[in-house]
PDB file of C-alpha atoms in Angstrom:
ATOM      1  CA  MET A   1     125.341  78.353  71.912  1.00 44.00           C
ATOM      2  CA  ALA A   2     124.120  80.848  74.612  1.00 50.00           C
ATOM      3  CA  GLN A   3     122.362  83.773  73.078  1.00 49.00           C
ATOM      4  CA  GLU A   4     122.941  87.140  74.702  1.00 60.00           C
ATOM      5  CA  LYS A   5     119.671  88.662  75.827  1.00 71.00           C
ATOM      6  CA  LYS A   6     118.863  91.955  74.240  1.00 83.00           C
ATOM      7  CA  LEU A   7     118.833  94.783  76.848  1.00 89.00           C
ATOM      8  CA  LEU A   8     115.684  96.832  76.904  1.00 92.00           C
ATOM      9  CA  PRO A   9     115.911 100.650  77.902  1.00 93.00           C
ATOM     10  CA  ILE A  10     114.364 101.610  81.187  1.00 95.00           C
ATOM     11  CA  GLU A  11     112.447 104.897  81.070  1.00 95.00           C
ATOM     12  CA  GLU A  12     111.708 107.107  83.919  1.00 93.00           C
ATOM     13  CA  VAL A  13     108.293 108.445  84.312  1.00 92.00           C
ATOM     14  CA  GLN A  14     108.447 111.403  86.727  1.00 88.00           C
ATOM     15  CA  GLY A  15     105.221 112.219  88.491  1.00 85.00           C
ATOM     16  CA  VAL A  16     104.443 115.054  91.044  1.00 88.00           C
ATOM     17  CA  TRP A  17     105.157 112.953  94.072  1.00 87.00           C
ATOM     18  CA  THR A  18     106.226 109.570  92.647  1.00 89.00           C
ATOM     19  CA  ARG A  19     108.854 108.191  90.331  1.00 92.00           C
ATOM     20  CA  ARG A  20     108.062 105.233  88.352  1.00 95.00           C
ATOM     21  CA  PHE A  21     110.037 103.250  85.649  1.00 96.00           C
ATOM     22  CA  MET A  22     108.879 101.912  82.304  1.00 95.00           C
ATOM     23  CA  TYR A  23     110.456  98.601  81.339  1.00 95.00           C
ATOM     24  CA  ASP A  24     109.252  96.326  78.711  1.00 92.00           C
ATOM     25  CA  ARG A  25     105.959  98.035  78.366  1.00 92.00           C
ATOM     26  CA  GLN A  26     105.396  97.553  82.100  1.00 94.00           C
ATOM     27  CA  LEU A  27     105.063 100.125  84.740  1.00 94.00           C
ATOM     28  CA  VAL A  28     107.474  99.663  87.709  1.00 95.00           C
ATOM     29  CA  ASP A  29     106.719 101.496  90.889  1.00 94.00           C
ATOM     30  CA  HIS A  30     109.769 100.606  92.831  1.00 94.00           C
ATOM     31  CA  PRO A  31     113.577 100.913  91.941  1.00 95.00           C
ATOM     32  CA  LEU A  32     114.309  97.680  93.605  1.00 95.00           C
ATOM     33  CA  ALA A  33     111.983  95.860  91.258  1.00 96.00           C
ATOM     34  CA  LEU A  34     114.480  96.612  88.466  1.00 96.00           C
ATOM     35  CA  GLN A  35     117.203  94.486  90.040  1.00 96.00           C
ATOM     36  CA  ILE A  36     116.863  91.585  87.453  1.00 95.00           C
ATOM     37  CA  PRO A  37     117.006  93.771  84.391  1.00 94.00           C
ATOM     38  CA  LEU A  38     119.875  95.738  85.654  1.00 95.00           C
ATOM     39  CA  MET A  39     121.817  92.540  86.667  1.00 94.00           C
ATOM     40  CA  GLU A  40     121.263  91.156  83.307  1.00 92.00           C
ATOM     41  CA  ALA A  41     123.547  93.605  81.797  1.00 91.00           C
ATOM     42  CA  ARG A  42     126.392  91.961  83.460  1.00 91.00           C
ATOM     43  CA  ASP A  43     128.328  95.180  83.657  1.00 93.00           C
ATOM     44  CA  PRO A  44     130.614  95.808  86.656  1.00 96.00           C
ATOM     45  CA  GLU A  45     129.542  99.379  87.008  1.00 97.00           C
ATOM     46  CA  VAL A  46     125.905  98.689  86.876  1.00 96.00           C
ATOM     47  CA  ASN A  47     126.411  95.958  89.385  1.00 97.00           C
ATOM     48  CA  VAL A  48     128.489  97.986  91.864  1.00 97.00           C
ATOM     49  CA  GLU A  49     126.185 100.910  91.676  1.00 98.00           C
ATOM     50  CA  PHE A  50     122.960  99.149  92.056  1.00 98.00           C
ATOM     51  CA  LEU A  51     124.438  96.904  94.981  1.00 97.00           C
ATOM     52  CA  LYS A  52     125.449 100.202  96.846  1.00 98.00           C
ATOM     53  CA  PHE A  53     122.010 101.679  96.246  1.00 98.00           C
ATOM     54  CA  LYS A  54     120.440  98.338  97.590  1.00 97.00           C
ATOM     55  CA  ARG A  55     122.708  98.339 100.604  1.00 98.00           C
ATOM     56  CA  GLN A  56     122.062 101.885 101.447  1.00 97.00           C
ATOM     57  CA  ARG A  57     118.311 101.439 101.244  1.00 97.00           C
ATOM     58  CA  LYS A  58     118.473  98.628 103.684  1.00 97.00           C
ATOM     59  CA  LEU A  59     120.663 100.945 106.090  1.00 97.00           C
ATOM     60  CA  SER A  60     118.002 103.489 105.676  1.00 96.00           C
ATOM     61  CA  GLY A  61     115.303 100.949 106.659  1.00 95.00           C
ATOM     62  CA  TRP A  62     117.212  99.972 109.791  1.00 97.00           C
ATOM     63  CA  LEU A  63     117.702 103.550 110.881  1.00 96.00           C
ATOM     64  CA  ALA A  64     113.876 104.279 110.358  1.00 94.00           C
ATOM     65  CA  GLY A  65     113.115 101.199 112.423  1.00 95.00           C
ATOM     66  CA  PHE A  66     115.760 102.289 115.324  1.00 94.00           C
ATOM     67  CA  SER A  67     114.100 105.640 115.331  1.00 92.00           C
ATOM     68  CA  THR A  68     110.535 103.983 115.796  1.00 92.00           C
ATOM     69  CA  VAL A  69     111.747 101.722 118.573  1.00 93.00           C
ATOM     70  CA  PHE A  70     113.594 104.427 120.303  1.00 91.00           C
ATOM     71  CA  ALA A  71     110.396 106.651 120.197  1.00 89.00           C
ATOM     72  CA  PHE A  72     108.211 104.002 121.234  1.00 89.00           C
ATOM     73  CA  SER A  73     110.347 103.064 124.219  1.00 89.00           C
ATOM     74  CA  THR A  74     110.752 106.640 125.218  1.00 88.00           C
ATOM     75  CA  TYR A  75     106.947 106.939 125.116  1.00 86.00           C
ATOM     76  CA  LEU A  76     106.528 103.921 127.506  1.00 88.00           C
ATOM     77  CA  SER A  77     109.162 105.092 129.955  1.00 87.00           C
ATOM     78  CA  LYS A  78     108.394 108.672 130.289  1.00 80.00           C
ATOM     79  CA  GLY A  79     110.858 110.753 132.232  1.00 79.00           C
ATOM     80  CA  SER A  80     113.767 108.478 131.885  1.00 83.00           C
ATOM     81  CA  ILE A  81     115.296 110.335 128.921  1.00 86.00           C
ATOM     82  CA  SER A  82     115.631 114.241 128.674  1.00 89.00           C
ATOM     83  CA  GLU A  83     113.675 115.898 126.067  1.00 88.00           C
ATOM     84  CA  GLY A  84     116.691 117.415 124.505  1.00 91.00           C
ATOM     85  CA  PHE A  85     118.492 114.086 124.145  1.00 90.00           C
ATOM     86  CA  TYR A  86     115.445 112.602 122.497  1.00 90.00           C
ATOM     87  CA  TRP A  87     114.922 115.233 119.841  1.00 92.00           C
ATOM     88  CA  SER A  88     118.785 115.357 119.203  1.00 93.00           C
ATOM     89  CA  ALA A  89     118.859 111.548 118.710  1.00 91.00           C
ATOM     90  CA  VAL A  90     115.486 111.413 116.541  1.00 92.00           C
ATOM     91  CA  GLY A  91     116.738 114.592 114.429  1.00 94.00           C
ATOM     92  CA  GLY A  92     120.173 112.971 113.952  1.00 95.00           C
ATOM     93  CA  VAL A  93     118.652 109.662 112.812  1.00 95.00           C
ATOM     94  CA  ALA A  94     116.287 111.689 110.420  1.00 95.00           C
ATOM     95  CA  LEU A  95     119.078 113.685 108.997  1.00 97.00           C
ATOM     96  CA  ALA A  96     121.163 110.604 108.524  1.00 96.00           C
ATOM     97  CA  ASN A  97     118.430 108.833 106.787  1.00 96.00           C
ATOM     98  CA  VAL A  98     117.575 111.900 104.473  1.00 96.00           C
ATOM     99  CA  TYR A  99     121.377 111.878 103.519  1.00 98.00           C
ATOM    100  CA  ILE A 100     121.535 108.120 102.908  1.00 97.00           C
ATOM    101  CA  GLY A 101     118.518 108.443 100.808  1.00 96.00           C
ATOM    102  CA  ALA A 102     120.071 111.069  98.695  1.00 97.00           C
ATOM    103  CA  VAL A 103     123.124 109.083  98.279  1.00 98.00           C
ATOM    104  CA  SER A 104     121.660 105.864  97.410  1.00 97.00           C
ATOM    105  CA  ASN A 105     119.369 107.567  94.783  1.00 96.00           C
ATOM    106  CA  ARG A 106     122.579 108.938  93.219  1.00 97.00           C
ATOM    107  CA  HIS A 107     124.081 105.480  93.126  1.00 98.00           C
ATOM    108  CA  PHE A 108     120.659 104.240  91.475  1.00 98.00           C
ATOM    109  CA  ASN A 109     120.776 106.984  88.793  1.00 97.00           C
ATOM    110  CA  LYS A 110     124.338 106.030  87.947  1.00 97.00           C
ATOM    111  CA  ALA A 111     123.388 102.424  87.645  1.00 97.00           C
ATOM    112  CA  LEU A 112     120.335 103.239  85.464  1.00 97.00           C
ATOM    113  CA  LYS A 113     122.294 105.711  83.336  1.00 96.00           C
ATOM    114  CA  ARG A 114     124.976 103.206  82.494  1.00 96.00           C
ATOM    115  CA  TYR A 115     122.422 100.464  81.919  1.00 95.00           C
ATOM    116  CA  ASN A 116     120.587 102.809  79.415  1.00 94.00           C
ATOM    117  CA  GLU A 117     123.913 103.421  77.623  1.00 93.00           C
ATOM    118  CA  LEU A 118     124.385  99.702  77.291  1.00 92.00           C
ATOM    119  CA  SER A 119     121.037  99.120  75.886  1.00 90.00           C
ATOM    120  CA  LYS A 120     121.127 101.686  73.270  1.00 86.00           C
ATOM    121  CA  ALA A 121     123.394  99.888  70.747  1.00 54.00           C
ATOM    122  CA  GLN A 122     124.316 102.929  68.837  1.00 40.00           C
ATOM    123  CA  MET A 123     125.679 102.145  65.567  1.00 40.00           C
ATOM    124  CA  GLY A 124     128.020 104.458  63.728  1.00 43.00           C
ATOM    125  CA  LEU A 125     130.323 104.463  60.738  1.00 47.00           C
ATOM    126  CA  LYS A 126     133.925 105.181  61.237  1.00 51.00           C
ATOM    127  CA  LEU A 127     135.999 106.098  58.190  1.00 54.00           C
ATOM    128  CA  SER A 128     139.696 106.356  58.523  1.00 54.00           C
ATOM    129  CA  SER A 129     142.650 106.162  56.205  1.00 53.00           C
ATOM    130  CA  SER A 130     145.880 104.926  57.690  1.00 54.00           C
ATOM    131  CA  GLY A 131     148.362 106.601  55.361  1.00 54.00           C
ATOM    132  CA  GLN A 132     147.938 103.845  52.879  1.00 55.00           C
ATOM    133  CA  THR A 133     145.707 104.049  49.799  1.00 58.00           C
ATOM    134  CA  GLY A 134     142.768 102.144  51.419  1.00 54.00           C
ATOM    135  CA  VAL A 135     139.852 103.289  53.348  1.00 54.00           C
ATOM    136  CA  SER A 136     138.562 101.198  56.283  1.00 55.00           C
ATOM    137  CA  VAL A 137     134.964 101.097  57.534  1.00 53.00           C
ATOM    138  CA  GLY A 138     133.793  99.833  60.915  1.00 52.00           C
ATOM    139  CA  ILE A 139     130.650  99.751  63.108  1.00 51.00           C
ATOM    140  CA  THR A 140     131.160 101.021  66.611  1.00 48.00           C
ATOM    141  CA  TYR A 141     129.147 100.123  69.788  1.00 51.00           C
ATOM    142  CA  PRO A 142     129.537 102.127  73.051  1.00 48.00           C
ATOM    143  CA  LEU A 143     130.897 100.064  75.982  1.00 47.00           C
TER     144      LEU A 143
END
């Protein structure tokens, strides 16, 4: 019989310029390193949000690479591209990269929040009387 793995909460440790995570008493420097714990939740919302984050991070890397190649090729062939076009292209890529980075972090935060909700098995008592002369007691878990 397969036993479900207990989900451990992931805590965020916010520094001045850094963002780290504490998982299973280990300090994790990069959000992509949390892929395995997040996917172990087997929750559709966590999976979708984390995969969006991962896809957008990859796109951000490609845009940064494109910007670097464009700048280097422009440096090698001086005068072939106007200065206005160069700065508008590099600036546009930089703005797109900042926007995609902000959106991807929002997706990661949603995935992390949902995962932590799932990891906290908050037990509670629910008392109800259904019009009959009995009282029922149940234990509730958030889903």
